[in-house]
Structures are given as structure tokens and as C-alpha cells.
Short mmCIF file of C-alpha atoms and ligand atoms in Angstrom, two decimals:
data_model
loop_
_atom_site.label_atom_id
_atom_site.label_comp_id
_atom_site.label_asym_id
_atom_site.label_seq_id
_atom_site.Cartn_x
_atom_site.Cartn_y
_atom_site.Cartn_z
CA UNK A 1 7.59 -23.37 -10.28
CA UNK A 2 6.18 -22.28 -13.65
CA UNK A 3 6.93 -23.59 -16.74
CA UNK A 4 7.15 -21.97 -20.15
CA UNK A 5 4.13 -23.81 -21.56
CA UNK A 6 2.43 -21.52 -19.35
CA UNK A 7 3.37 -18.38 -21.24
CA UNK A 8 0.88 -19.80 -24.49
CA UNK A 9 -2.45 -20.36 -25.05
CA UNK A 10 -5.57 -19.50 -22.89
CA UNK A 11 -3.60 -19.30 -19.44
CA UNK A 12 -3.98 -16.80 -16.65
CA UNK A 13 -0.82 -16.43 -17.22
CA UNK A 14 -0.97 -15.00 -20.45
CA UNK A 15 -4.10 -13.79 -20.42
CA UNK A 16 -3.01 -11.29 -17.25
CA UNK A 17 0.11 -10.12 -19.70
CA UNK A 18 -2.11 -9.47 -22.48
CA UNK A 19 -4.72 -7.45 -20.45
CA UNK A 20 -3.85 -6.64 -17.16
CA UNK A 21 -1.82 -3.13 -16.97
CA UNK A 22 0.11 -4.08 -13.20
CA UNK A 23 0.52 -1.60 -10.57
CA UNK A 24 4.21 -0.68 -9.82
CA UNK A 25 5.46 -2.74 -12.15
CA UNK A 26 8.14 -2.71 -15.12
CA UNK A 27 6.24 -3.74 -17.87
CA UNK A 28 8.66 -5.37 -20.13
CA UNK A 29 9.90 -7.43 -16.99
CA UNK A 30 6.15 -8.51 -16.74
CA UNK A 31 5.88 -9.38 -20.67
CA UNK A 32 9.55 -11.25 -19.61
CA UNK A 33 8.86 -12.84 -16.60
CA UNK A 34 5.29 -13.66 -16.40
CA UNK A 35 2.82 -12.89 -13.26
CA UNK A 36 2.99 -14.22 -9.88
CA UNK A 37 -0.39 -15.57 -9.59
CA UNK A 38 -1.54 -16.38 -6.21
CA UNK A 39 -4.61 -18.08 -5.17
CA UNK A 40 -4.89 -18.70 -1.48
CA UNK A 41 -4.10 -17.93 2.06
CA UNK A 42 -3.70 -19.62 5.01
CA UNK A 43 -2.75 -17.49 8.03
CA UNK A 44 1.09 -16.05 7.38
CA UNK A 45 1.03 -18.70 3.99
CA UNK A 46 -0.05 -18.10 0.53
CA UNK A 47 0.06 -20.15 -2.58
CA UNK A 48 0.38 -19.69 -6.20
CA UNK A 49 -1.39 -21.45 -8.90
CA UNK A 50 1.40 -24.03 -9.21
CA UNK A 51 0.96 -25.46 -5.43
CA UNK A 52 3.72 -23.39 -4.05
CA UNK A 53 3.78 -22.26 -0.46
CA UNK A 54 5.23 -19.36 1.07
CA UNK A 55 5.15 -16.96 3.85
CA UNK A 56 4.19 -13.46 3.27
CA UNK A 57 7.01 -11.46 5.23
CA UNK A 58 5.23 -8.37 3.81
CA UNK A 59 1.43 -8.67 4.99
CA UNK A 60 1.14 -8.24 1.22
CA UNK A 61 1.68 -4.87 1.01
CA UNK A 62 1.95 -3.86 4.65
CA UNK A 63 -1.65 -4.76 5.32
CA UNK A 64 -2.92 -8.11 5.89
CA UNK A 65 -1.99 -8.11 9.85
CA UNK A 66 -4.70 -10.51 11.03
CA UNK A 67 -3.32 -13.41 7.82
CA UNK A 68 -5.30 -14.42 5.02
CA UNK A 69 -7.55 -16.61 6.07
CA UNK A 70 -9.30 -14.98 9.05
CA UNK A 71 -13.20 -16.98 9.08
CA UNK A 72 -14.40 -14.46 11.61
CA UNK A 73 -14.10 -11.29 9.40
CA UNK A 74 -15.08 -12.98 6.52
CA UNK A 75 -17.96 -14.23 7.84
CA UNK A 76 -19.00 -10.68 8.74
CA UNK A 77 -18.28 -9.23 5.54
CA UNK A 78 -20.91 -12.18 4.51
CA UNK A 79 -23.58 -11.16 6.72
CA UNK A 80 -23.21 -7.43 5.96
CA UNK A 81 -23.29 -8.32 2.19
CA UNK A 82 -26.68 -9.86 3.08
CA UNK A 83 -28.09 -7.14 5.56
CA UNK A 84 -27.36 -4.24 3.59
CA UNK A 85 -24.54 -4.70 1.12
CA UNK A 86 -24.33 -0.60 0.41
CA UNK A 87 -25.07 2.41 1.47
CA UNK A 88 -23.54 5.54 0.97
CA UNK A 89 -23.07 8.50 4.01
CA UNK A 90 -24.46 11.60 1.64
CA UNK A 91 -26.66 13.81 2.76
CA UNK A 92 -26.63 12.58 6.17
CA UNK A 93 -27.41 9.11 5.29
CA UNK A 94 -25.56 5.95 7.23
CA UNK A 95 -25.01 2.48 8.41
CA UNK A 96 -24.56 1.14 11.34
CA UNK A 97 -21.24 -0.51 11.34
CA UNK A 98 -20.35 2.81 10.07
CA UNK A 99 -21.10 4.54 13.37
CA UNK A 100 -19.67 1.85 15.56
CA UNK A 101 -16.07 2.20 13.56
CA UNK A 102 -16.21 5.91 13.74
CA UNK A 103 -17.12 5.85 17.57
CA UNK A 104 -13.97 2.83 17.99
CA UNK A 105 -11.60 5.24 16.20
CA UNK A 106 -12.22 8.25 18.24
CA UNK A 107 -11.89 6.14 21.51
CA UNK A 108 -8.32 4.13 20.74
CA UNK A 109 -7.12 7.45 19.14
CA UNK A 110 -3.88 8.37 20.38
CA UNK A 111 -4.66 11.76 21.27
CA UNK A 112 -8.29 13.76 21.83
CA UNK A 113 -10.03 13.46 18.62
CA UNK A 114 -13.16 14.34 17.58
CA UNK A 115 -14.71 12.68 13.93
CA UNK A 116 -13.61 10.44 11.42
CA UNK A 117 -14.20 10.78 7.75
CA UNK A 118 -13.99 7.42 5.95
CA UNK A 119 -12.56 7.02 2.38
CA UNK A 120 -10.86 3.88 0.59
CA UNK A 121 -7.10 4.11 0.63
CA UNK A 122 -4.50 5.70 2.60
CA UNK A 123 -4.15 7.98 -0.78
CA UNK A 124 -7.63 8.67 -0.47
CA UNK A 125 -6.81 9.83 2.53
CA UNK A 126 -4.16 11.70 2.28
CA UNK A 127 -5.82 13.58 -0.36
CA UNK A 128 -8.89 14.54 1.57
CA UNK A 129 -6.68 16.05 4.39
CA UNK A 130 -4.79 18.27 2.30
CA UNK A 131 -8.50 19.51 1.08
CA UNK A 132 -10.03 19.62 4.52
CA UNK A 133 -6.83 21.58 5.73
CA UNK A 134 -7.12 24.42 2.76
CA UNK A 135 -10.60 23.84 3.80
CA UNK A 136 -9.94 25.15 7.22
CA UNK A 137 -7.31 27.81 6.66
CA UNK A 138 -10.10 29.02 4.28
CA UNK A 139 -12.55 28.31 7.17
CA UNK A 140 -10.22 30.77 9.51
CA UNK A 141 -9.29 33.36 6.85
CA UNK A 142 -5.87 32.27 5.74
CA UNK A 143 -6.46 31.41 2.32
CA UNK A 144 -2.38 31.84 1.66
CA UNK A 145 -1.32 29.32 4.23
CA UNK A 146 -1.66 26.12 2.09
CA UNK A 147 1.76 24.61 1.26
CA UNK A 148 2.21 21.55 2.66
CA UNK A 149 5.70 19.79 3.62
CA UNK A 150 6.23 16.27 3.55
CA UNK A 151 9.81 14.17 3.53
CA UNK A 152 12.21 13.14 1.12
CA UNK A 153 11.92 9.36 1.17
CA UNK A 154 8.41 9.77 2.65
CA UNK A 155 5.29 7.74 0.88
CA UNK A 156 1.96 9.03 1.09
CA UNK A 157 0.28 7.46 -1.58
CA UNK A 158 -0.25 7.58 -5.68
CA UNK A 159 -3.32 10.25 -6.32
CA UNK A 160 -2.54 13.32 -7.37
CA UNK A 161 -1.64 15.29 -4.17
CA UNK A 162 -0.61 12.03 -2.07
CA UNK A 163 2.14 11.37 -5.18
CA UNK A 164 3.57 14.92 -4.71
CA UNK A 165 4.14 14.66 -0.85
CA UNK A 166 5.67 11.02 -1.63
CA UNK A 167 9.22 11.62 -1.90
CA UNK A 168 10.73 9.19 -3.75
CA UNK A 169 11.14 9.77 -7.25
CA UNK A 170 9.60 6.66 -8.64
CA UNK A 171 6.40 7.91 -7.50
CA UNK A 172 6.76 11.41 -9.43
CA UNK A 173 8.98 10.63 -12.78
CA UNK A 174 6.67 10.92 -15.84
CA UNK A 175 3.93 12.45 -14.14
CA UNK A 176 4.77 16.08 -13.81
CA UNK A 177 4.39 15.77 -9.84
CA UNK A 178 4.90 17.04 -7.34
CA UNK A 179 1.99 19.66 -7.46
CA UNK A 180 3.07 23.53 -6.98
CA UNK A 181 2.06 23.49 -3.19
CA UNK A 182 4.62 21.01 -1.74
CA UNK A 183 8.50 20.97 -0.55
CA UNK A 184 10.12 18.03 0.93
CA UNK A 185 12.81 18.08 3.95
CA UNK A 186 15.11 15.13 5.37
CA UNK A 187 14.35 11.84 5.97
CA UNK A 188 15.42 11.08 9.54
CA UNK A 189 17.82 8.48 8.13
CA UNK A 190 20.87 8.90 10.71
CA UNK A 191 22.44 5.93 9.34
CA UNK A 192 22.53 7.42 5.78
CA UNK A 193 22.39 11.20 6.19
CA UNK A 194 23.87 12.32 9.61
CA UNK A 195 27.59 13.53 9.45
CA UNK A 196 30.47 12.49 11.43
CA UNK A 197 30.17 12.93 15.04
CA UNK A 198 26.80 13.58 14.78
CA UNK A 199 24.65 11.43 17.52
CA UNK A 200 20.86 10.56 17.00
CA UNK A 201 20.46 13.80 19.21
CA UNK A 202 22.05 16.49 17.66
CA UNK A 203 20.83 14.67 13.97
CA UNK A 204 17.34 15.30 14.93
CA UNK A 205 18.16 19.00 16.02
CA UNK A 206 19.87 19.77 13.11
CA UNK A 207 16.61 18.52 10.95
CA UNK A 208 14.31 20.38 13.28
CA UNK A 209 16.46 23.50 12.36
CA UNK A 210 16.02 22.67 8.88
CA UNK A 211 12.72 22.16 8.48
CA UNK A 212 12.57 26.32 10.70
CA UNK A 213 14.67 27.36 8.25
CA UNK A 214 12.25 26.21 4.82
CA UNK A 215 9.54 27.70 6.65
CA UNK A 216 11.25 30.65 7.29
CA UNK A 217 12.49 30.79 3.53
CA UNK A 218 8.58 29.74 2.17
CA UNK A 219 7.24 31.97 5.48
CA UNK A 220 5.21 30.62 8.07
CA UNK A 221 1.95 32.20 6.67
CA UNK A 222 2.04 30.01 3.51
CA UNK A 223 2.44 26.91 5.40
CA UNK A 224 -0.28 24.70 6.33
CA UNK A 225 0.80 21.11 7.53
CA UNK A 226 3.64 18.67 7.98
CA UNK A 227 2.69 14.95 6.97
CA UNK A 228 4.87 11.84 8.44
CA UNK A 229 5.08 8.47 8.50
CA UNK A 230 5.77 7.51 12.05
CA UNK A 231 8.67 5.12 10.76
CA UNK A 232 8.69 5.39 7.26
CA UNK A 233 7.78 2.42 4.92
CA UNK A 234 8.21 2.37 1.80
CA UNK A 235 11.16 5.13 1.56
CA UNK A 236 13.57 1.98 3.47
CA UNK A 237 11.79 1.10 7.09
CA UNK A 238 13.45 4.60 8.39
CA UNK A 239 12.96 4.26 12.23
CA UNK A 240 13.51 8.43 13.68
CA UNK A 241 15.70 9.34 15.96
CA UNK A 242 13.71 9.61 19.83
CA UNK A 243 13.95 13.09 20.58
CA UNK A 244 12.89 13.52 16.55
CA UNK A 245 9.28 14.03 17.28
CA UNK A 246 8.89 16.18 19.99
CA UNK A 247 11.62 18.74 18.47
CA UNK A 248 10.14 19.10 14.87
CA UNK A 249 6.75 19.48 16.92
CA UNK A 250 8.01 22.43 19.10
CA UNK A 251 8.78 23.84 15.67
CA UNK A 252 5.17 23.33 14.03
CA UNK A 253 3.65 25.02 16.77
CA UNK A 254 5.85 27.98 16.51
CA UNK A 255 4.34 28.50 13.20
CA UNK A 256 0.79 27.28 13.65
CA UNK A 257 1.53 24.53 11.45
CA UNK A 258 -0.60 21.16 11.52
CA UNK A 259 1.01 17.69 12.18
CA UNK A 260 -0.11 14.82 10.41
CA UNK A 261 0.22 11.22 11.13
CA UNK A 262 0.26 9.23 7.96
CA UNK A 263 -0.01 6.24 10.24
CA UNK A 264 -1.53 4.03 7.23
CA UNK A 265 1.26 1.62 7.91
CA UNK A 266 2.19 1.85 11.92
CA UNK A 267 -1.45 2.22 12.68
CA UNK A 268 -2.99 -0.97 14.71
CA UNK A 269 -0.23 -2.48 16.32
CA UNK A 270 2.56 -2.75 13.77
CA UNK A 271 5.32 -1.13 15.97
CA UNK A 272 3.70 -2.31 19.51
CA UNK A 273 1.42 -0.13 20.39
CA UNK A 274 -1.75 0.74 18.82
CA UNK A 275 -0.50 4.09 16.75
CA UNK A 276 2.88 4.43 15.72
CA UNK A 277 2.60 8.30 17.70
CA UNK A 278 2.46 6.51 20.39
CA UNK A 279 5.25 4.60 19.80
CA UNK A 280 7.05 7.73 18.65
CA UNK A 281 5.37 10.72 21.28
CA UNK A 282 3.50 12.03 17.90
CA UNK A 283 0.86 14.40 18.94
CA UNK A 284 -1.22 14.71 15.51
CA UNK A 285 -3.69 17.30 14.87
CA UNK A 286 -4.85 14.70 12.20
CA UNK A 287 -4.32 11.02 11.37
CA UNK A 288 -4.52 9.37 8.43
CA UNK A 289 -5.23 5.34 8.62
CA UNK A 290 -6.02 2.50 6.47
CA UNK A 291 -4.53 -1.17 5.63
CA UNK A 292 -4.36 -2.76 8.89
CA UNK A 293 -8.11 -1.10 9.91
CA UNK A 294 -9.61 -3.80 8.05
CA UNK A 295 -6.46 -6.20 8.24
CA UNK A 296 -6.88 -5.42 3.83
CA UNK A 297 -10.02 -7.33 3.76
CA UNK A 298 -11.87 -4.74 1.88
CA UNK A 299 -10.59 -1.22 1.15
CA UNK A 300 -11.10 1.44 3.76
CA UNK A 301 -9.27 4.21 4.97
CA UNK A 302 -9.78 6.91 7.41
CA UNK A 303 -9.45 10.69 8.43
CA UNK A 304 -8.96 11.14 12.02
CA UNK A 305 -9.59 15.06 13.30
CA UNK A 306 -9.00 16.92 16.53
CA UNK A 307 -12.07 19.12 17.28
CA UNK A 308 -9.17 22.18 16.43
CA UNK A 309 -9.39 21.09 12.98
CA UNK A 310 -13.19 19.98 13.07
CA UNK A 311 -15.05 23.35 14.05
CA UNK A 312 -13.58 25.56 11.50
CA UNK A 313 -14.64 23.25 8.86
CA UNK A 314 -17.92 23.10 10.64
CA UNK A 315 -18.43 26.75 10.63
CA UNK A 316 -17.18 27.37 6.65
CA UNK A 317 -19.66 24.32 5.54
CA UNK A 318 -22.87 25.85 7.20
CA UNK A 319 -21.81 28.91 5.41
CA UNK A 320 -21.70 27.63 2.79
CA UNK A 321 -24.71 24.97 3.00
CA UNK A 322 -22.45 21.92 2.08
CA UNK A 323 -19.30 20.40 2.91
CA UNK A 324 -18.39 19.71 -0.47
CA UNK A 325 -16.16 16.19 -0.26
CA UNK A 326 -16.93 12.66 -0.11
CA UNK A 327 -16.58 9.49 -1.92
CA UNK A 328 -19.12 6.99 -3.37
CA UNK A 329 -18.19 4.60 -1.19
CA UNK A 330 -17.09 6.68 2.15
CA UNK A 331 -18.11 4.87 5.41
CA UNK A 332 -19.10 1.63 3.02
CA UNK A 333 -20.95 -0.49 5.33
CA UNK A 334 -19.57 -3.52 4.54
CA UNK A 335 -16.10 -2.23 4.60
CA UNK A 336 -16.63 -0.93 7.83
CA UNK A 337 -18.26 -4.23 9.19
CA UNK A 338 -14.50 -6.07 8.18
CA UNK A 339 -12.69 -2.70 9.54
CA UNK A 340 -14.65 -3.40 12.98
CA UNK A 341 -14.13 -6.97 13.00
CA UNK A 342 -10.72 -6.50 12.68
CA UNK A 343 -10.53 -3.71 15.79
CA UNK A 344 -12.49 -6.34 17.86
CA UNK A 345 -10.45 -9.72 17.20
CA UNK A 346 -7.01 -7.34 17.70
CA UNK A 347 -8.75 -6.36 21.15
CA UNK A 348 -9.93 -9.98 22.16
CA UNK A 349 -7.08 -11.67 20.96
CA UNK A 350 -4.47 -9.26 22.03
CA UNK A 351 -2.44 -8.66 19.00
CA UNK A 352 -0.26 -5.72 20.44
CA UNK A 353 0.85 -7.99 22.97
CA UNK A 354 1.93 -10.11 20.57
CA UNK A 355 3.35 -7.83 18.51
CA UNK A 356 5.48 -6.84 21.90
CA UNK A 357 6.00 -10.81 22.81
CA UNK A 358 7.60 -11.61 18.96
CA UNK A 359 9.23 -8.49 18.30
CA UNK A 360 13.00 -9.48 20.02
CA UNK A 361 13.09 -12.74 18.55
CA UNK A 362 12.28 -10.88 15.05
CA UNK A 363 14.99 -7.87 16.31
CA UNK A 364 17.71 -10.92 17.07
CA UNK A 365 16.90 -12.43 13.92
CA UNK A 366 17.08 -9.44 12.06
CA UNK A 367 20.61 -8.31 13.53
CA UNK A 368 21.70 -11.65 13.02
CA UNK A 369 21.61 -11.45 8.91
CA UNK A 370 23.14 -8.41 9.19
CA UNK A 371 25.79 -9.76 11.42
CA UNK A 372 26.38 -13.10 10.07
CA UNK A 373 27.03 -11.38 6.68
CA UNK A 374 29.42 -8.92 4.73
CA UNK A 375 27.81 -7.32 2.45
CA UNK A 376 25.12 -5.77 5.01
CA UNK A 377 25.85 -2.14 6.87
CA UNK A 378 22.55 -1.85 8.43
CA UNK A 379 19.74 -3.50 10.05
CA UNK A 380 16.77 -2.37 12.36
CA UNK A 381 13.05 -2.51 13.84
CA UNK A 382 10.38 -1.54 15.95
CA UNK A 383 7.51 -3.88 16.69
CA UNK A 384 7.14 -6.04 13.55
CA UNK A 385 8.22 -4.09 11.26
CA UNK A 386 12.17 -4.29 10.28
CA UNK A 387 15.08 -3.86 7.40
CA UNK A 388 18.16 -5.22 6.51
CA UNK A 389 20.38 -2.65 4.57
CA UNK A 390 22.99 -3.67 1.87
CA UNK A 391 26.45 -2.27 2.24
CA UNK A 392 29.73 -3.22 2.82
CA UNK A 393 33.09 -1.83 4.41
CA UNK A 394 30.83 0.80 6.94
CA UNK A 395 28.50 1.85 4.74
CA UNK A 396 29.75 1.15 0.58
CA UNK A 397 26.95 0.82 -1.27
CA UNK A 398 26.70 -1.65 -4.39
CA UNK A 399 25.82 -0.36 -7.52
CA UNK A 400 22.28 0.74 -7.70
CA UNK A 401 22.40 -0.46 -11.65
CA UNK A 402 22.57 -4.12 -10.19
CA UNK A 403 19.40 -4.10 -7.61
CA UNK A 404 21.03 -6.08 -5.26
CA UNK A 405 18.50 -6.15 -2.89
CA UNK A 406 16.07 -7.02 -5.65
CA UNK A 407 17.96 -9.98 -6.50
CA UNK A 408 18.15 -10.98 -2.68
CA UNK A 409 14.29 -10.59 -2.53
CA UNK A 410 14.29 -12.53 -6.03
CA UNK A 411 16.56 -15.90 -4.26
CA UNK A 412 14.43 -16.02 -1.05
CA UNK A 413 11.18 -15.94 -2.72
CA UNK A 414 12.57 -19.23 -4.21
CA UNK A 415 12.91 -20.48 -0.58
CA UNK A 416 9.68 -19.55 0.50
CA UNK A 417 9.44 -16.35 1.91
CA UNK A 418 7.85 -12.95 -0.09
CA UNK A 419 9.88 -9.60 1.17
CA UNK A 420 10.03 -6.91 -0.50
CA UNK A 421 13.04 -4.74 -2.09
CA UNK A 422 12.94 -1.06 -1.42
CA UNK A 423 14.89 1.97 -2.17
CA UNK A 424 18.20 2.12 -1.38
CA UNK A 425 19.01 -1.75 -1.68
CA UNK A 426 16.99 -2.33 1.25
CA UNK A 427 15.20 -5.45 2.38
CA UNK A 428 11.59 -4.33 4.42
CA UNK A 429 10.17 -7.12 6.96
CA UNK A 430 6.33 -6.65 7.86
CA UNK A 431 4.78 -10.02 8.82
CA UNK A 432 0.76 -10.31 9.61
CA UNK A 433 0.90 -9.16 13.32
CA UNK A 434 -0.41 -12.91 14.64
CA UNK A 435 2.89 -14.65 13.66
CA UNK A 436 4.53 -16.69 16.32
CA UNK A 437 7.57 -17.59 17.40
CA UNK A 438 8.31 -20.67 15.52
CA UNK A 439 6.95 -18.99 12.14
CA UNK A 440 9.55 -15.98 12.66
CA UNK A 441 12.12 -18.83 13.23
CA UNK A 442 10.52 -20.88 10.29
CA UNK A 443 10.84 -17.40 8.24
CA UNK A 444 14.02 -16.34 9.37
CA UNK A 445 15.73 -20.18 8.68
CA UNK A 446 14.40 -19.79 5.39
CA UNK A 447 15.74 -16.72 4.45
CA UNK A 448 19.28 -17.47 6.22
CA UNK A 449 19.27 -20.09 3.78
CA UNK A 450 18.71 -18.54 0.75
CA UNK A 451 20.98 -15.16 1.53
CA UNK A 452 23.87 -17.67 2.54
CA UNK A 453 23.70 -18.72 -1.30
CA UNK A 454 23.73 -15.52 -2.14
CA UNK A 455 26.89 -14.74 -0.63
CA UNK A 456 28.95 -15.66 -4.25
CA UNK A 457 26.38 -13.83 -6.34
CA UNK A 458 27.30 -10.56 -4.17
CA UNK A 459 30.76 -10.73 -4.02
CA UNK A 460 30.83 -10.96 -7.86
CA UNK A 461 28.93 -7.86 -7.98
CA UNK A 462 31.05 -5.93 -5.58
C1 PLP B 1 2.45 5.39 4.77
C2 PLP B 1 1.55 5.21 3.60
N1 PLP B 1 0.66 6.17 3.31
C3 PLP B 1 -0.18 6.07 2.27
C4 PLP B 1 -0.15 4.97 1.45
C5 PLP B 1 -1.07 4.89 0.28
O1 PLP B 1 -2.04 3.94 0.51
P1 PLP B 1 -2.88 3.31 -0.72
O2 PLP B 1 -1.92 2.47 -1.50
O3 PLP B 1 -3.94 2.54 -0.01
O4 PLP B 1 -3.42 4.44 -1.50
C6 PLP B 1 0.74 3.93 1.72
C7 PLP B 1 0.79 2.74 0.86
O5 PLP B 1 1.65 1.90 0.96
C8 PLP B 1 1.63 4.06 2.80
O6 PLP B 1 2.53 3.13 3.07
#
């Protein structure tokens, strides 16, 4: 553990309070509390700077799925660095490991695809499929049909257009988002939002009729696309209801409205099977991707489009000579070396079959919190990916003033394991996808131990 000497002088520690503006972070708590500095990473383990070992139950943020301390990507990063350590995809320029990760993606795509655009984070990406699908309702003379709905509780990312179809508030306050061109519908949250003697059936036909309904009210001509997270992240772990899918689908294609994966989280194995629409019986026109493609080595993100979407644009940019998007460091070659690395060593080494093989034991252990304890209403997952909910007496919540969950996250970092507190007082779960069974047992024991403490602190706060 720190101590307070480390607050003076010429530390990290003070020198990152002093200069480093954090993201998503409160910054008095920071000029309070001091950084979490960590320096290394050994498979599911990292370390801080005082020696300290714990397991990352998040992947960092969702993203590390093959650990942090995977030789074989890192020694291809290395050799890319030294073959060619940038070049840029302009003006019909490229690398090779460029090709071979766009030719991968279109092959394990969930659906028939046809190109992949690369940028360098899932808001990134988000952003450059809202442009490329203005871009094609320009492309097929429908310049009116470019709203774009997106889900309360839904996260999408921080840039400009990403932030507005997030929709939770934290990622909008103080910023004068969202943008004009968005609306937001339910969450599929049955456990939160369905009324009584609703089923997860009838729940998810009553949102399909909602989301009709807006684009009746908005009209179908002014609507361009519907983006979702195939379970949703950072809005609480929200696993949909089965049948959710396939009926808000029926209702997109009514209206000639585009689906959307956002599947920067699911994508890659997290919820057993390559793409969370598979998991889910999504059917995107296009897919957005990014953390696990390069297990967060180096930043990358990607644009996945169906030939529907592709030859319009096609058309509209030989028209007009150009097509007029791209980033510095789109389809970065070394990037793309990790990204493929990553693809290969989940292939050879069968990581959604482990994903498959772990995910009851981390399901049992899971429902066992939430069973073995009072003050939680709630718990689920699919794959690796998982939540326990705070509540009490069917579903009471605490007082969001005391960020219960926050303090839970807070008392089993101290026993070793980093989670993360979202909205809602809800605990997420997203360990690196090659955990085994003794490390979810070595996880879970730890945190058992540390919420079984906690069992006074929340019955004070009740
Ligand atoms: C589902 C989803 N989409 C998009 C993003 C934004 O990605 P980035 O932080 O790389 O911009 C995130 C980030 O957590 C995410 O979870």
C-alpha cells in the first residue's frame, strides 16, 4: 500500500496529480486519493509500483483478453516496428499486415461482409459509421434519413457523435451532447424496467413496439440506423432478452433502417462465440470492433460493412473523386500486426472454447455472491462477461448518494482483485478470456472475502 510520503516531492505520484488530466475521473478525488500506478503484467496479474499483486477482473477496461504479458504479440509488434514501423492507407497506399487483418475480418464475420475500414478506438469507430451511413443515404438520394437511435444505458464511446448515442448521462453532462440527430429508446433491462407480469417475451415486444412507435413519431424517412451493444457494458452488463434481437430487427427492416453491432466489447470471444450477434442472432448491416482485436496491445479499431452498405458509398466517392474520411493512422501496420497476432493465437489456442469451458464455474460463482448475500437483487452472465447488482428486499435500491457498489469495488481491490463499479450500483466482471479454472476460483475466493466484510459497512448504509 502507499504511504503519504508518497504524495511529496519528485514522485510519480505527485508528479501524475500535478500534470496528468485523468480520463473518467473525479478530479478532486484524484488530488485526494492519489493515482493507482501500475507497472506490470503477468497474464490475469498486474502490479503497482509498491509490489502489490492483483488480478484484473476487468481486462483493464474490457480489453486485454489474451493477459498482459503475451511474448508472442509483443514480439510481433517488435518485428513490425523494425520492418516498417508506419505507413499510412491514403491514396491507396498499404501494408501488409493490413491486408491480412482486413481479409481475417471479412472471413470470421458473423454475417456476409464485404470491407473493413480501420481506425483507432471503438469511438473512432463509431464515429466513422455514422459518417459513412449519411454517406450512403446521400449516396442513394435520401439526404433526410440521418437520425440515428441508440439506447438509454447504451455506450458507444466519448467523440463527439459516439458521446451522443452513449446513453448514460455521465458521458453527456457539461458537454452540450447529445448532437441534434440522435434519440435514445430502452435498455433491455427486464430486471429493472419490465412491469409486473411481464415475461422476457412480452418485455422485448413491448420495446420492439416502442422503438415502431419513435420511428413512427420521428418518421421512417429521417431515420438512418440503430446502434447496439450486443450485451451492454458499460450501461450495467445488460444481457437482452432472446427473442430481443430478432423482433427489433423485423422492425428495422420495415423501415429500411440499418443495424449496427457496436460489438467493441462482445467481439472475439467474450460471450462464447466469436461475435456477440452470434451469441445474440444479430444480423448487422455493419459492425463496429476494437479492444479485444488486438487483445489492447496497441490501439485499433474497425468498421465492418455488408456490400449493401459498401456500393453506394462506392458509387457517391467516384462521383465525387474521393472518399473523403480516414485517419492518420487507419490500418497502422504495426497495430494491425498485434490485431493479427491476436486473431491467430485465439484460433490456435482456442480461446472461445475456453471462454465456453470457464464460463459455468464463473456463472456459479457469480450467482453464488448474489445468493450468499442480502444486500444483492441481481446477478448474471454470458461467456465471461458478468454482474452482480446491489439491492435488497426484491429489488430496493441503496442510495445512489453512497456508491455502494463503488465502495464494494473500493474493499476488494484491497484483497486483490480490480472490478469495476458501474451505473446503477452494479459490479461488471470481464476477466482476460485465457483465465482458468483455479484463477476464477482464486478470483472469486478473493472477492467472497472481501464482500463478506463488507456485509456491516452495508447494513449501516441501508
Ligand atoms: C461498447 C463500446 N463501444 C465503444 C466504446 C468506445 O471505445 P474507445 O474507448 O476505444 O473509444 C466502448 C468503450 O468502452 C465500448 O464499451
Amino acid at each position: 500500500m502507499y504511504d503519504n510520503e508518497k504524495f511529496f516531492g519528485n514522485s510519480d505520484y505527485s508528479r501524475d496529480i500535478e500534470y496528468h488530466l485523468h480520463s473518467y475521473t473525479h478530479p478532486q478525488t484524484l488530488f485526494d486519493e492519489g493515482p493507482h500506478i501500475l507497472t506490470k503484467g503477468d497474464g490475469i496479474y498486474v502490479y503497482d509500483e509498491t509490489g502489490e499483486k492483483f488480478i484484473e477482473g476487468m481486462s483493464g477496461l474490457w480489453c486485454t483478453s489474451l493477459g498482459f504479458s503475451e511474448k508472442e504479440i509483443i514480439d510481433t509488434i517488435t518485428d513490425q516496428l523494425k520492418k516498417l514501423p508506419f505507413y499510412h492507407s491514403f491514396a491507396g497506399k498499404t501494408a501488409n499486415p493490413a491486408i491480412n487483418l482486413a481479409e481475417h475480418l471479412i472471413k470470421i464475420s458473423p454475417v456476409p461482409m464485404s470491407k473493413v475500414f480501420f481506425a483507432n478506438s471503438g469511438s473512432e469507430a463509431n464515429d466513422t459509421a455514422i459518417k459513412m451511413i449519411w454517406y450512403y443515404n446521400l449516396a442513394r438520394g435520401l439526404p433526410e434519413k440521418r437520425k440515428i437511435i441508440s439506447r438509454k444505458k447504451g455506450y458507444h464511446g466519448v467523440t463527439l457523435a459516439a458521446a451522443s448515442l452513449t446513453g448514460l448521462p455521465y458521458a453527456q453532462n457539461g458537454f452540450s451532447l447529445p448532437l441534434e440527430f440522435v434519440r435514445h429508446t430502452s435498455a433491455p433491462d427486464y430486471f429493472n424496467e419490465s412491469l409486473t407480469n411481464e415475461n422476457q417475451q412480452s418485455f422485448a415486444t413491448r420495446l420492439a413496439h416502442e422503438l415502431e412507435n419513435l420511428i413512427l413519431k420521428e418518421g421512417p424517412e429521417t431515420i438512418a440506423a440503430f446502434f447496439a451493444e450486443p450485451v451492454m457494458g458499460a450501461g450495467g452488463v445488460i444481457i437482452p432478452p432472446d427473442t430481443y434481437f430478432s423482433k427489433i430487427q423485423d422492425v428495422l427492416k420495415k423501415y429500411d433502417i440499418l443495424m449496427v453491432a457496436d460489438e467493441v466489447i462482445c467481439g472475439f470471444g467474450r460471450t462464447g462465440n466469436m461475435w456477440g450477434s452470434e451469441t445474440f442472432k444479430i444480423k448487422p448491416d455493419i459492425i463496429t470492433a476494437a479492444k479485444a482485436l488486438s487483445s489492447a496491445y496497441l490501439p485499433i479499431s474497425a468498421v465492418i460493412l455488408s456490400e449493401k452498405v459498401y456500393e453506394p458509398i462506392k458509387s457517391q466517392a467516384n462521383e465525387l473523386g474521393i472518399f473523403g474520411h480516414g485517419y492518420t493512422y487507419s490500418a497502422h501496420p504495426v497495430c494491425a500486426a498485434a490485431a493479427l497476432k491476436t486473431q491467430q493465437l485465439m484460433s490456435e489456442r482456442n480461446i472461445i472454447g475456453n471462454v465456453r469451458k470457464q464460463s459455468k464455474l464463473f456463472n456459479e460463482r457469480i450467482s453464488n455472491i448474489m445468493n450468499n448475500h442480502w444486500f444483492f437483487s441481481n446477478s448474471r452472465s454470458v461467456g465471461l462477461i458478468g454482474a452482480i447488482e446491489f439491492g435488497y428486499e426484491g429489488n430496493k435500491k441503496f442510495d445512489s448518494k453512497i456508491k455502494i457498489a463503488a465502495q464494494c469495488v473500493k474493499a476488494i481491490q484491497k484483497n486483490g482483485v480490480i472490478l469495476r463499479a458501474l451505473p446503477g450500483d452494479i459490479i461488471g466482471f470481464c476477466p482476460p478470456l485465457i483465465i482458468n479454472q483455479e484463477q476464477i476460483n482464486e478470483m472469486f475466493d478473493k472477492i467472497d472475502k472481501a464482500i463478506k466484510n463488507f456485509d456491516k459497512m452495508a447494513k449501516a448504509l441501508r
